[in-house]
Each structure stands twice: as C-alpha cells, then as structure tokens.
mmCIF file of C-alpha atoms and ligand atoms in Angstrom:
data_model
loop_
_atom_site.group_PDB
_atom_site.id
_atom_site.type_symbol
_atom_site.label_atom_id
_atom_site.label_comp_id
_atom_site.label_asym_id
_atom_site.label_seq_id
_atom_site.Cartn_x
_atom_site.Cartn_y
_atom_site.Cartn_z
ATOM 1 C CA UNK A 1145 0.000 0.000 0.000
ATOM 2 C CA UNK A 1146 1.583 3.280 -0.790
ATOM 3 C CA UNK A 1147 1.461 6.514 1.332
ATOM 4 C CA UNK A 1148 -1.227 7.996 -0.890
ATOM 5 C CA UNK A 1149 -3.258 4.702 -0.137
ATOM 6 C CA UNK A 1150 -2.672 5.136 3.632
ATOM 7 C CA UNK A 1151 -4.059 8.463 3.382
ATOM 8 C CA UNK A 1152 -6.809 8.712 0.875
ATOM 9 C CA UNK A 1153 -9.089 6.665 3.035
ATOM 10 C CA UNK A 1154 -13.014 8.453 2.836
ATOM 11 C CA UNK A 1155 -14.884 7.427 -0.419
ATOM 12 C CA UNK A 1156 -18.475 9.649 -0.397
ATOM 13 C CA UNK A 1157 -19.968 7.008 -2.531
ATOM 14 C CA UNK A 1158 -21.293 3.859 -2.137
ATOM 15 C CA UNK A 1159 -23.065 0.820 -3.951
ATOM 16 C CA UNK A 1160 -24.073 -1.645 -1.972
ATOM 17 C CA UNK A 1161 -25.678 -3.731 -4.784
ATOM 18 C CA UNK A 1162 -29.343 -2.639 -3.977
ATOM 19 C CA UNK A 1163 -28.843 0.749 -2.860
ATOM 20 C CA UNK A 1164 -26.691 3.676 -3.288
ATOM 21 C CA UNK A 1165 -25.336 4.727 0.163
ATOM 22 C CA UNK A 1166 -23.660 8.521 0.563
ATOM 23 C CA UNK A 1167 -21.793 10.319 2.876
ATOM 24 C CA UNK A 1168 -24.019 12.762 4.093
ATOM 25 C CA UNK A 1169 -21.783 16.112 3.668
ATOM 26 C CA UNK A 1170 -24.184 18.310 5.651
ATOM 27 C CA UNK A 1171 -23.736 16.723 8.739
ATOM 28 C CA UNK A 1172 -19.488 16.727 8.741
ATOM 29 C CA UNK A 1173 -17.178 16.611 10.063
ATOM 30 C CA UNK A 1174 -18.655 16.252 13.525
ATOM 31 C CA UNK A 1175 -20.977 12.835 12.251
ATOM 32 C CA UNK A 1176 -20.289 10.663 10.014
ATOM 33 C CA UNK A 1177 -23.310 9.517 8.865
ATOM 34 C CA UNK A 1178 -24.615 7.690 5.491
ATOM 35 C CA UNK A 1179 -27.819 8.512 3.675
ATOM 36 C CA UNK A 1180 -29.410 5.183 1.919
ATOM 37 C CA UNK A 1181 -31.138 5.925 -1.357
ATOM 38 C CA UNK A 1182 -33.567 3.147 -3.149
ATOM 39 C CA UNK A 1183 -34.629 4.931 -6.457
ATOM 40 C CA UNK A 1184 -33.533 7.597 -9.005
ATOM 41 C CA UNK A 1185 -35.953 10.414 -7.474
ATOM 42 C CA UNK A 1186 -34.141 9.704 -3.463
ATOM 43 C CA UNK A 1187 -30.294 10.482 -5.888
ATOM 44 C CA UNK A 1188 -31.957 13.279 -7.551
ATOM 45 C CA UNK A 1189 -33.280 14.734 -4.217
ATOM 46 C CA UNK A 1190 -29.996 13.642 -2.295
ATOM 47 C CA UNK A 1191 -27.816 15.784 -5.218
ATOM 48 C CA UNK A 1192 -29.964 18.859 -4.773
ATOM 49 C CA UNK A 1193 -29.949 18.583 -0.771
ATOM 50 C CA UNK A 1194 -26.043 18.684 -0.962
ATOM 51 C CA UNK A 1195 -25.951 14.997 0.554
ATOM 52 C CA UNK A 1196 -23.633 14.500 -2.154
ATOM 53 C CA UNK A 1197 -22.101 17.345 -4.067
ATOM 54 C CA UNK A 1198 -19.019 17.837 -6.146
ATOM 55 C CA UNK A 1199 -18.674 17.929 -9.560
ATOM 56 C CA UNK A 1200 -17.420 14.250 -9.946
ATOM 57 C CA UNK A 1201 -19.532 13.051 -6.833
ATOM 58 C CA UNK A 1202 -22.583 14.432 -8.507
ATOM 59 C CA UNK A 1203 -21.849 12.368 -11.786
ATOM 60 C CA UNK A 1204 -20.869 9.454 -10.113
ATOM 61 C CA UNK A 1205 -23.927 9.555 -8.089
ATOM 62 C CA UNK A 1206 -26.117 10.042 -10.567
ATOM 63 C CA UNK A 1207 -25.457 7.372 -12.622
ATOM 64 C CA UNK A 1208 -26.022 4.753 -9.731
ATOM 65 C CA UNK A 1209 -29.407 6.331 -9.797
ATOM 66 C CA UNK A 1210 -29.907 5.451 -13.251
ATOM 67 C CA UNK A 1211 -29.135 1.707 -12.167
ATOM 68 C CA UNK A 1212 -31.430 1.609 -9.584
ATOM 69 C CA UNK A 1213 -34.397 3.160 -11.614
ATOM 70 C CA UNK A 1214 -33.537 0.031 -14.022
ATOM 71 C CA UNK A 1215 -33.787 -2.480 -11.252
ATOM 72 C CA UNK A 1216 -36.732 -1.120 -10.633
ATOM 73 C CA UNK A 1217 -39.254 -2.188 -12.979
ATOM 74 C CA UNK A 1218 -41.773 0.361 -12.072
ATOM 75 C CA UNK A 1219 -39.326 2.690 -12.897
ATOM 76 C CA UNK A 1220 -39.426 5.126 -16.647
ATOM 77 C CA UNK A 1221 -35.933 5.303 -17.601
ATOM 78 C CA UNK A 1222 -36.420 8.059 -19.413
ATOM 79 C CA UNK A 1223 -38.104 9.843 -16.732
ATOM 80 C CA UNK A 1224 -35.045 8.739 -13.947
ATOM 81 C CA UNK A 1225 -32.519 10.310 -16.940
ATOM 82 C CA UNK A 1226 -34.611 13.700 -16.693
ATOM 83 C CA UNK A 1227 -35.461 13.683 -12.838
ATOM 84 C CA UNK A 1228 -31.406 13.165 -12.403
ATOM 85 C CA UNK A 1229 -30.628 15.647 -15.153
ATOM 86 C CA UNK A 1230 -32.465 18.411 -13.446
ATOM 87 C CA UNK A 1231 -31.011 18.115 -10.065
ATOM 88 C CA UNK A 1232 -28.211 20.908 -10.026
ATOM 89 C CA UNK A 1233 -27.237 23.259 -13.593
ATOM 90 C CA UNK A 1234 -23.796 23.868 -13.588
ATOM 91 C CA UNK A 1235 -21.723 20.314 -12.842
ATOM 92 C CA UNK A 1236 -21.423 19.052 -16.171
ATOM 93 C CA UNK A 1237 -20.039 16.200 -14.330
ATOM 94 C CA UNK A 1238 -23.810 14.987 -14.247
ATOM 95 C CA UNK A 1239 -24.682 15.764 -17.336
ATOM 96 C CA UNK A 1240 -21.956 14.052 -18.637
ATOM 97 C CA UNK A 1241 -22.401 11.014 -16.532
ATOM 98 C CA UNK A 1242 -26.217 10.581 -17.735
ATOM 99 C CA UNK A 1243 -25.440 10.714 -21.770
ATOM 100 C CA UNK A 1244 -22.769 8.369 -20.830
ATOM 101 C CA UNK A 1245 -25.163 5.626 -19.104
ATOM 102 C CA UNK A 1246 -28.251 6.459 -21.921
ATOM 103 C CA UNK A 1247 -25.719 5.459 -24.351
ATOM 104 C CA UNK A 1248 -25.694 1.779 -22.606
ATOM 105 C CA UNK A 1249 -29.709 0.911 -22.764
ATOM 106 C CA UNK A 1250 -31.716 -0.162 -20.133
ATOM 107 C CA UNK A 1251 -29.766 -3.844 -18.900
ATOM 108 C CA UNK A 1252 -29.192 -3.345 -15.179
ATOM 109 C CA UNK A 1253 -25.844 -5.421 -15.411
ATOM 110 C CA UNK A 1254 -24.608 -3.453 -18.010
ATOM 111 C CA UNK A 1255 -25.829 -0.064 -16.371
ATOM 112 C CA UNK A 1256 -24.138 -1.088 -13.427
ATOM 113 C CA UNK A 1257 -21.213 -1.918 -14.976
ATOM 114 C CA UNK A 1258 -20.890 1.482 -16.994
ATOM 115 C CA UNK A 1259 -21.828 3.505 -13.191
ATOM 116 C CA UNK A 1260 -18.591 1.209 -12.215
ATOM 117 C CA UNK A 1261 -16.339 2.362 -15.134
ATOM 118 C CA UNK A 1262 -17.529 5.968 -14.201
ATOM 119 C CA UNK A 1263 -16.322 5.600 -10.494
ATOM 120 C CA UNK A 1264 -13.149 3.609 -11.267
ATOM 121 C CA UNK A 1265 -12.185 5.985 -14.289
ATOM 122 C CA UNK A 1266 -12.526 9.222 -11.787
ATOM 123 C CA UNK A 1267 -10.405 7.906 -9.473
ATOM 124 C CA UNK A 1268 -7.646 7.148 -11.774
ATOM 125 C CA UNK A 1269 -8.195 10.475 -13.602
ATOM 126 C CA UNK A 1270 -7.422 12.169 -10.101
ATOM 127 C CA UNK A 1271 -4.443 9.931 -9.776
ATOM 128 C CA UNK A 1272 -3.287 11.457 -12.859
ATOM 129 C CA UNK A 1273 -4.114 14.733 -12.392
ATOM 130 C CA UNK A 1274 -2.064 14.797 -9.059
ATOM 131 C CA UNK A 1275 1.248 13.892 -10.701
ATOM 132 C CA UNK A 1276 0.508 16.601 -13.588
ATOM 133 C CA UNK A 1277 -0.045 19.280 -11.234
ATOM 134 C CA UNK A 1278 2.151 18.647 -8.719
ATOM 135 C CA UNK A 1279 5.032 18.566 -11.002
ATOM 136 C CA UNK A 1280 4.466 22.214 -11.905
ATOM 137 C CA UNK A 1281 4.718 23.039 -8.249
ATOM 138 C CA UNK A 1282 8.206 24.069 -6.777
ATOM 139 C CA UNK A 1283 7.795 24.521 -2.704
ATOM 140 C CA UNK A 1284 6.145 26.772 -0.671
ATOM 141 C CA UNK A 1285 2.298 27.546 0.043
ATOM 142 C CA UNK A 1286 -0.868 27.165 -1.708
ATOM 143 C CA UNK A 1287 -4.224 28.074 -1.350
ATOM 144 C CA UNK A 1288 -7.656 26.471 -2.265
ATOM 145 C CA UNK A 1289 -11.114 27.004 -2.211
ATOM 146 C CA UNK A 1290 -13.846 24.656 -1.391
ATOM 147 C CA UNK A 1291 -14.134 21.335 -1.220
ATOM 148 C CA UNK A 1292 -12.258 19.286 -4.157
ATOM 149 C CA UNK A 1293 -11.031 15.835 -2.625
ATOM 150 C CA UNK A 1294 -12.005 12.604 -2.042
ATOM 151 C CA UNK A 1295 -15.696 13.628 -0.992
ATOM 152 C CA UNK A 1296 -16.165 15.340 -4.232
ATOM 153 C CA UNK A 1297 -15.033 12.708 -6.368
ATOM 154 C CA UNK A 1298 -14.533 8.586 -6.384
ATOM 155 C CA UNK A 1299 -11.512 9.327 -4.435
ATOM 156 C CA UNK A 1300 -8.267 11.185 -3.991
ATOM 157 C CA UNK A 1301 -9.627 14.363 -5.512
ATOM 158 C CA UNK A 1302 -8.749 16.851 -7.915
ATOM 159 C CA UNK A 1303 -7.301 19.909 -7.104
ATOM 160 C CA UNK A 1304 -6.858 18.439 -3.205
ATOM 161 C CA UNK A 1305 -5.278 14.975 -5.334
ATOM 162 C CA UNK A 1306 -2.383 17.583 -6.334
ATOM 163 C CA UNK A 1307 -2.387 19.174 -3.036
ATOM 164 C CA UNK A 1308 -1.977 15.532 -1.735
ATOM 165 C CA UNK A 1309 0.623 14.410 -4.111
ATOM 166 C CA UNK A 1310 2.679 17.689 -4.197
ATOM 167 C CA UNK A 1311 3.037 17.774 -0.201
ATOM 168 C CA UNK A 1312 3.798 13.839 -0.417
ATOM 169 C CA UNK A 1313 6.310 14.707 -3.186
ATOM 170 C CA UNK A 1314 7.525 17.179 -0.790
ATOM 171 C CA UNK A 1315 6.608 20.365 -3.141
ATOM 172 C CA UNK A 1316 4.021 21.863 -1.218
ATOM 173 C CA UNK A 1317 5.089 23.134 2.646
ATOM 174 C CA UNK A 1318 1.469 24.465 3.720
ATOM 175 C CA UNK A 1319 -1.833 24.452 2.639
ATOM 176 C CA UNK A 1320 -4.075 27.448 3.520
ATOM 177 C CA UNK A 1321 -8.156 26.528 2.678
ATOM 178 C CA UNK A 1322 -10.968 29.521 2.483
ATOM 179 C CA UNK A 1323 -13.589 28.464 4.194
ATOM 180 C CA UNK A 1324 -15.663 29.089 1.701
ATOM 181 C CA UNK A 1325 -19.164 30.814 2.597
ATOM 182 C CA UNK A 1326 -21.837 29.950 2.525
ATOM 183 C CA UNK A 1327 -22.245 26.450 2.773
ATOM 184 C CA UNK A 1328 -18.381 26.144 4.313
ATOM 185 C CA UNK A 1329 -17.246 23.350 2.089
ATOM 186 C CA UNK A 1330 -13.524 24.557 3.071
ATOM 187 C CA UNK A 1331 -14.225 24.763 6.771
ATOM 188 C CA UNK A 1332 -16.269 21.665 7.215
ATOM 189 C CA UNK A 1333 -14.712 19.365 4.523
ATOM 190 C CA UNK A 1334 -11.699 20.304 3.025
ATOM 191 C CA UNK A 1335 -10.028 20.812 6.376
ATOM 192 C CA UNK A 1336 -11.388 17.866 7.692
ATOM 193 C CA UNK A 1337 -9.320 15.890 4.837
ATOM 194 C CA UNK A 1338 -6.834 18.007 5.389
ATOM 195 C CA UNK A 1339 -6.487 17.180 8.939
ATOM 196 C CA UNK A 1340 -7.287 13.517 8.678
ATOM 197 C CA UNK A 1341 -3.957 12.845 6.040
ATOM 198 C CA UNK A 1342 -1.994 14.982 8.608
ATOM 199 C CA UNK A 1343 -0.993 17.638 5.622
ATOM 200 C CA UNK A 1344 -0.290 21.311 7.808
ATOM 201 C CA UNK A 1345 -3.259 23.387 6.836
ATOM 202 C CA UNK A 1346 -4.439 26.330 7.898
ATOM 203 C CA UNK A 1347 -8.122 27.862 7.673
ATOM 204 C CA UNK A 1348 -8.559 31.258 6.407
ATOM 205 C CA UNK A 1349 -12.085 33.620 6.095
ATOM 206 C CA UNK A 1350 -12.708 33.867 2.364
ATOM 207 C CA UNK A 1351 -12.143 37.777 2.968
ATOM 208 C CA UNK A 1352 -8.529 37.488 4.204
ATOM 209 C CA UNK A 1353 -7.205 35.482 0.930
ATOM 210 C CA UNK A 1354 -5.515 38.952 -0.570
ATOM 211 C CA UNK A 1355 -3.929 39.806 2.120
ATOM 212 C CA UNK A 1356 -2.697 36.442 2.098
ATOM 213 C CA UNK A 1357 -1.006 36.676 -1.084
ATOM 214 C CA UNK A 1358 0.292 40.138 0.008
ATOM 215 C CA UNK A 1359 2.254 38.266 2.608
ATOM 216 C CA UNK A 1360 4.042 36.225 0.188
ATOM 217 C CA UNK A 1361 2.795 33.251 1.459
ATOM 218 C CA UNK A 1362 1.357 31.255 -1.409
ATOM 219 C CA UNK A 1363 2.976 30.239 -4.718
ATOM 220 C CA UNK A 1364 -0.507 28.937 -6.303
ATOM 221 C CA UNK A 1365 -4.160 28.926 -5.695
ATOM 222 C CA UNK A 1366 -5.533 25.457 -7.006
ATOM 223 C CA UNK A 1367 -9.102 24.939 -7.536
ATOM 224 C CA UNK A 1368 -11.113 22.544 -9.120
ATOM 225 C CA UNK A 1369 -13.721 23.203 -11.682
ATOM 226 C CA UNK A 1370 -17.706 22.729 -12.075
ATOM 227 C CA UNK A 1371 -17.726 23.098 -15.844
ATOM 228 C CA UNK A 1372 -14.830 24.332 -18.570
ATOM 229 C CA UNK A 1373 -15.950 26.276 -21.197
ATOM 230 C CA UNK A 1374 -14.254 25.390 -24.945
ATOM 231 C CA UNK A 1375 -12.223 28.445 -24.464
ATOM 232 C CA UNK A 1376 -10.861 27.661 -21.055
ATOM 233 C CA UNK A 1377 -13.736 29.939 -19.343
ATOM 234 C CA UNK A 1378 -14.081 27.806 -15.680
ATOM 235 C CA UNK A 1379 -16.931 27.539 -13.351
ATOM 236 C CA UNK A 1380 -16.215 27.058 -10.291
ATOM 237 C CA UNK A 1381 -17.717 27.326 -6.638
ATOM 238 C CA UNK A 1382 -18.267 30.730 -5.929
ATOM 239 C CA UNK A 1383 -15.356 33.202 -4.803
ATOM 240 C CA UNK A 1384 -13.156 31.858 -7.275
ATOM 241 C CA UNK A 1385 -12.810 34.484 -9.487
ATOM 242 C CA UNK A 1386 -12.198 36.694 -6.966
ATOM 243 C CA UNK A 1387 -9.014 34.677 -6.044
ATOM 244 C CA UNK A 1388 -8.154 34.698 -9.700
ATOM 245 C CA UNK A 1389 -8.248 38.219 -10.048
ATOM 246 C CA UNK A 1390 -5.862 38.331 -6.585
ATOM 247 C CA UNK A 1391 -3.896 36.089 -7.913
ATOM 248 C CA UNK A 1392 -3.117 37.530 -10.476
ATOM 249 C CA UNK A 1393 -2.717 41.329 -9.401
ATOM 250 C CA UNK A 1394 -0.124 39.577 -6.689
ATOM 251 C CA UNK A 1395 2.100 37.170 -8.909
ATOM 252 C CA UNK A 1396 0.249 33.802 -7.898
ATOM 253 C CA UNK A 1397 -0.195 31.195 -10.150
ATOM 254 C CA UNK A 1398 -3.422 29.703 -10.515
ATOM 255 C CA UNK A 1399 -3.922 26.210 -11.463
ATOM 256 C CA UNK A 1400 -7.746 24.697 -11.888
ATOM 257 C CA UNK A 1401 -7.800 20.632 -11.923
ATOM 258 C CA UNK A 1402 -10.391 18.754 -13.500
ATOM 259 C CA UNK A 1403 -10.962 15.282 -14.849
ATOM 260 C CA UNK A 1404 -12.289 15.962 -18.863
ATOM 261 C CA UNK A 1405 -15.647 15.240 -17.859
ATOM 262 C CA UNK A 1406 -15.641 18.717 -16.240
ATOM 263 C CA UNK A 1407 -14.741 19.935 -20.224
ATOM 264 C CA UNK A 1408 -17.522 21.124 -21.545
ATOM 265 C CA UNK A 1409 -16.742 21.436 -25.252
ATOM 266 C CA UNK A 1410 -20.547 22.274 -26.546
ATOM 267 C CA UNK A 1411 -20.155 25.184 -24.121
ATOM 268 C CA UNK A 1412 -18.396 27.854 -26.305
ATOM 269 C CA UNK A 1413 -17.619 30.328 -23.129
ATOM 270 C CA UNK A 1414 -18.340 30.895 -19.771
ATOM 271 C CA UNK A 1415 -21.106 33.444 -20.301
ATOM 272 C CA UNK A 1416 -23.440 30.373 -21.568
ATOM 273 C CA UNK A 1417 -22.888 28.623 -18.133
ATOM 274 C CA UNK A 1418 -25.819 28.191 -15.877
ATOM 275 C CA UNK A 1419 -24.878 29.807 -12.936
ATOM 276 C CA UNK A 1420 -26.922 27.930 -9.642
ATOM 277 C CA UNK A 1421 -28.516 30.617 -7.898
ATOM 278 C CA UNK A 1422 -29.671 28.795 -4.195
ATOM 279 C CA UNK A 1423 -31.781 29.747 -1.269
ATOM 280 C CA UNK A 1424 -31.218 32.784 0.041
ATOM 281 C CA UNK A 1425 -31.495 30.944 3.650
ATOM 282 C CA UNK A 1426 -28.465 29.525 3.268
ATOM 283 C CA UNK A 1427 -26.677 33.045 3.777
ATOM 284 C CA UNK A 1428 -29.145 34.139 6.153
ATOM 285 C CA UNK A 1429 -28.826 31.289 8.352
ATOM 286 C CA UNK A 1430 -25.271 29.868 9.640
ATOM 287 C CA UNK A 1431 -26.037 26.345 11.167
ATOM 288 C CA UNK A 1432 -29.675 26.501 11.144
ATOM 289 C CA UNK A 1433 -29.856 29.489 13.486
ATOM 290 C CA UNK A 1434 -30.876 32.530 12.018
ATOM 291 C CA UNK A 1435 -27.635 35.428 11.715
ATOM 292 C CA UNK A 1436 -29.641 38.197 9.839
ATOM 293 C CA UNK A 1437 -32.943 40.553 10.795
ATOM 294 C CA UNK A 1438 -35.913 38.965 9.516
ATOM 295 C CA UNK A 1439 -37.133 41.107 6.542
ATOM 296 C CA UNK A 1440 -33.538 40.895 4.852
ATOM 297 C CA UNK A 1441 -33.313 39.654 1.490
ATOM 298 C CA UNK A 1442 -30.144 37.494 -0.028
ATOM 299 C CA UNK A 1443 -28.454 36.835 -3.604
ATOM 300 C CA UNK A 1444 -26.932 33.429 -3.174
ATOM 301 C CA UNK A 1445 -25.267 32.392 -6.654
ATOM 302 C CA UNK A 1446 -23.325 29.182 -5.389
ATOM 303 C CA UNK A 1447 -20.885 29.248 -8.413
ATOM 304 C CA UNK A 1448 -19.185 32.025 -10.918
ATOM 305 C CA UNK A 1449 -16.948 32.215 -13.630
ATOM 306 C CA UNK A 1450 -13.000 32.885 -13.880
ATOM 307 C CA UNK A 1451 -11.809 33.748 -16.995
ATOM 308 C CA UNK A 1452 -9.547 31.817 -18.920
ATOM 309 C CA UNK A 1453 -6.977 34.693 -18.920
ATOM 310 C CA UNK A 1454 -6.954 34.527 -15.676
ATOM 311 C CA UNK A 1455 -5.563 30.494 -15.477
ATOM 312 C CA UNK A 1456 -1.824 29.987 -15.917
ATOM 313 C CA UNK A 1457 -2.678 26.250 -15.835
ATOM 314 C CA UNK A 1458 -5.774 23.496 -16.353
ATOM 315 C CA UNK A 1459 -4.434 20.287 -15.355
ATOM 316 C CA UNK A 1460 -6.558 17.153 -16.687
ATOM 317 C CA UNK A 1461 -6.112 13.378 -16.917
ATOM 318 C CA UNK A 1462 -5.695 13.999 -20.398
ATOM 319 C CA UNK A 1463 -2.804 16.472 -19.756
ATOM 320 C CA UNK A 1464 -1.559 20.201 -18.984
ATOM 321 C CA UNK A 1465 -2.964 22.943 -20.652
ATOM 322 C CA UNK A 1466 -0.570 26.367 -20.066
ATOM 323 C CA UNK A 1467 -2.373 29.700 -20.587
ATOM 324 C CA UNK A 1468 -5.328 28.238 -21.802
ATOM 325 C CA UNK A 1469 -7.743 29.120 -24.835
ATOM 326 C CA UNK A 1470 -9.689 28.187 -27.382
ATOM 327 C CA UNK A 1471 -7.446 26.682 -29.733
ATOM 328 C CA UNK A 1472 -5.502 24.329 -26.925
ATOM 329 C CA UNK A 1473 -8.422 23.295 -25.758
ATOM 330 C CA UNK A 1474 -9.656 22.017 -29.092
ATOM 331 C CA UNK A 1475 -6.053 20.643 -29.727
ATOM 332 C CA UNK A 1476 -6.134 18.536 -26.168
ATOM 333 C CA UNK A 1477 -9.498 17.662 -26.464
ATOM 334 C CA UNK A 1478 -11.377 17.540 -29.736
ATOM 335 C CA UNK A 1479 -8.208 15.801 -31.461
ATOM 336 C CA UNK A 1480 -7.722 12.462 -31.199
ATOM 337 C CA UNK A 1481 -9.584 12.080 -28.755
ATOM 338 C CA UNK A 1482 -13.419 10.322 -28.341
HETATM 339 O O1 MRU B 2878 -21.720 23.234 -4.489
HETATM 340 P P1 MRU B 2878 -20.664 22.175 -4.512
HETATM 341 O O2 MRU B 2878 -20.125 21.864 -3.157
HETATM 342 O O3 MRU B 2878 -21.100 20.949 -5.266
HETATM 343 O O4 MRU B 2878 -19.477 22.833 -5.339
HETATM 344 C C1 MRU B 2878 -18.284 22.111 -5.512
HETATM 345 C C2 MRU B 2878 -17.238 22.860 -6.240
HETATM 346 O O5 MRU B 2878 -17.423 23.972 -6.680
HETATM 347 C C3 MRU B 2878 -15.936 22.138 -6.502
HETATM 348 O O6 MRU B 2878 -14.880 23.025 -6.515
HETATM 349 C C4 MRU B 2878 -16.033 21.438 -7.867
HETATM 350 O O7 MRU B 2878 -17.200 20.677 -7.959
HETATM 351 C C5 MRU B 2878 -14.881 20.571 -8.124
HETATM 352 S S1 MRU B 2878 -14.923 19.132 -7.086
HETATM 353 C C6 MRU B 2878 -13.675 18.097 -7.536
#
C-alpha cells in the first residue's frame, strides 16, 4: 500500500448492490453519517440537498441512480434520466455522466457496470491529475477554495489529489483553505481531509485570501472546476474568481484541476454557463440558526466564472494545458480524442 493509499481513506460514494449509500456532507465533520437511497428520485433529491455534491460526486452519483431506476421495474428510464438531469445546472459532471449511461440501454448489469467504469475511471483520472499538477509546483504555500477531494469525487480528488501528491512529493510546505461561505465546504470538509492525512493546513475567512497573497505566502491557488468552457472559461464554486483576479494582481499562479468530464466542449464560453442561484437561507442562516434581521433579502449564486486569462494552468487526466484558450483546448481535447 503506498502513502497515498494510507491516506486517501473516505470514499463519499457507495453501492451496496441494492442501494446507493452517501456520505451525508451536511452533517461533517462532527458525524459521520450515510444517507441510503432506493430509487432515481431519493439520488436526484440527495444531489440537490447537498448529501452529495461535487462535480465528480454528482456524476458518479447520478449514474447509480440510473441503475437503480432500471432495477426497478416500475421505474421510466427516461423519466429517472430527466429527474437526475435536473437536479443541479452547472456540474457538467452529471450531465456528462447521464449521456454516458443512456448510451448503454436499459440492462441493469450493463448499467451497473458502466456507473462502475464511471467511479473507477474518476479515481484514476485524479491519480493522474495529481502527478501533472504537482510537477508544476516548486515549494512553498498554496491556497484552495472549497471542497475538491475525495468527498467530491470517487476518491483522492482533484485539485486536493495535487495538493496531496505535491506535499507527499515534498513540493508543497502548507496548505491554507478559504472556508468558503456559505455552505463552508472549506471549513467543514476540506479541512477535515486536510487534517485527517496529517498535511499542515491552515483555515482562512474567504475575505482574508488577498492579504494572504500580500504576505508572500502562497505560490498557487488550485481549484477545481464545475464546468470548462471550450475556451478555457471555468466555473467554479463561488469566490473563485475573486481569487483569480488576486492572484493575479499579486504574482500567484493559478492552477484549476479537472478530470475531462468537467470539459464542456458544446459550451463555447463561460457566459453560456448556468450559474446555480440557491436559497437565500443559506446566507441568512449559519447552522440553522438565524444570523440576519428577519425582513432581509439574499443573492446566493453558489458558483461564478474565472476567466480563462486569468488560469496559468488546467491540469486534466488527459494532460496540462498552459495559458489556456480556445485553440488548446480544441487541440487537447477535440483531437484524437473520443
Ligand atoms: O456546491 P458544490 O459543493 O457541489 O461545489 C463544488 C465545487 O465547486 C468544486 O470546486 C467542484 O465541484 C470541483 S470538485 C472536484
């Protein structure tokens, strides 16, 4: 067993060969706790709920759902597909996850076979991805920004897989996480990883990240990715293109990682991205207890775009792409490719 073995150790999804059972995400890190579902419609609702979320997670997820709407005889495939489908906007992850299992029919082995493929492939991809990115990483600190690692993905993670490879390949010396309002996927789930692989982390508000590069402290901000545009656009959870633009005005690289099922080539740019807009009680509220004056309205967009100028580097399974646009995208992934 190697170290990254040792270490990667949560998995947020899991079949159990009649039901799909997931790490319920709103109740970390203080219970662990698993959420059983039986049909397409309890995945759908569990996606939307957060139960499961990440853009990987999400796909993953979703197409268990498809194989238990097929065991189910009751069950309209067709409908399951469009129930799924309509769970959360911006993951292409799902999206990509359902066309994949349509493409199989309606066999339940063979469905459950293709959700297998799905799972295994992801964590492989993340593998991958962490040796790509870390090698582009020379000491010193990084930053990231939500919640990117093995419980938003099969395993291992994406941009937290080259967080956890560059600090085992002894290229990363701390990791600083924004805790990432509203929902605090930083605070409640990145740093629990963090903490759990023993990697030196170190919370931050999401308001203190410039300063933080002022200090010199970070090299790179590394972030995953909800959807990439076929120019390089990247959605991501939201307050990432604020650390882009920070980045940037402060020297710091920024690196997004993403398996190509995040790629999004039908997409032509980021402005044709749905952009989740949520509750407005999850701003008002922190923990279930009210925070703000009743009366008081909210905007809650849960994602936003970063620009593709912005990126010195997208790091995918597939490979690296440096300053990316249009026409390296199309090169990595319309060419040659499936
Ligand atoms: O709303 P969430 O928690 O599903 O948002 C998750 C993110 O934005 C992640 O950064 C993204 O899905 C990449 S996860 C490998």
């Amino acid at each position: 067993m190697s170290d990254l073995d040792r270490h990667d150790t949560i998995r947020a999804v899991h079949w159990r060969g009649d039901r799909l059972s997931l790490l319920d995400q709103r109740r970390l890190p203080f219970e662990e706790v698993f959420v059983d579902c039986v049909s397409a419609a309890e995945v759908a609702q569990a996606i939307k709920d957060l139960v499961v979320r990440g853009a990987p997670a999400i796909g993953i997820a979703a197409a268990w759902g498809v194989v238990l709407a097929a065991r189910n005889e009751f069950a309209r495939l067709d409908q399951a597909l469009a129930v799924l489908r309509a769970s959360r906007p911006t993951a292409v992850n799902l999206m990509w996850a359902l066309d994949r299992m349509q493409g199989v029919g309606s066999d339940p082995a063979a469905l459950a076979a293709e959700a297998q493929a799905i799972q295994e492939e992801d964590l492989a991809a993340n593998r991958r991805m962490g040796e790509l990115g870390a090698a582009l990483l020379d000491g010193g600190g990084v930053l990231t920004h939500c919640n990117t690692g093995s419980l938003a993905t099969a395993g291992f993670g994406t941009a937290l897989g080259v967080i956890r490879s560059g600090y085992g390949a002894g290229r990363i010396s701390q990791v600083y996480a924004g805790e990432t309002r509203p929902w605090l996927q930083g605070a409640r789930l990145t740093m629990y990883e963090l903490v759990r692989d023993g990697i030196p982390a170190q919370l931050i508000a999401d308001s203190a990240a410039a300063h933080l590069m002022r200090s010199g402290a970070v090299q790179w901000v590394i972030v995953g990715a909800d959807r990439i545009a076929a120019n390089g656009d990247t959605a991501n959870k939201i307050g990432t293109y604020q650390l882009a633009i920070a980045a940037r005005h402060h020297g710091v690289k920024f690196m997004v990682v993403a398996p190509s099922s995040t790629v999004d080539m039908a997409t032509p740019d980021g402005a044709a991205i749905e952009i989740e807009l949520r509750a407005a009680d999850e701003l008002l509220a922190l923990g279930g207890k009210r925070t703000v004056v009743e009366g008081a309205q909210a905007w809650n967009p849960v994602f936003d775009v970063t620009p593709a100028t912005l990126i010195d580097a997208i790091v995918t399974e597939r490979g690296v792409i440096r300053h990316p646009d249009r026409h390296a995208m199309e090169n990595l992934f319309l060419s040659g490719h499936d």
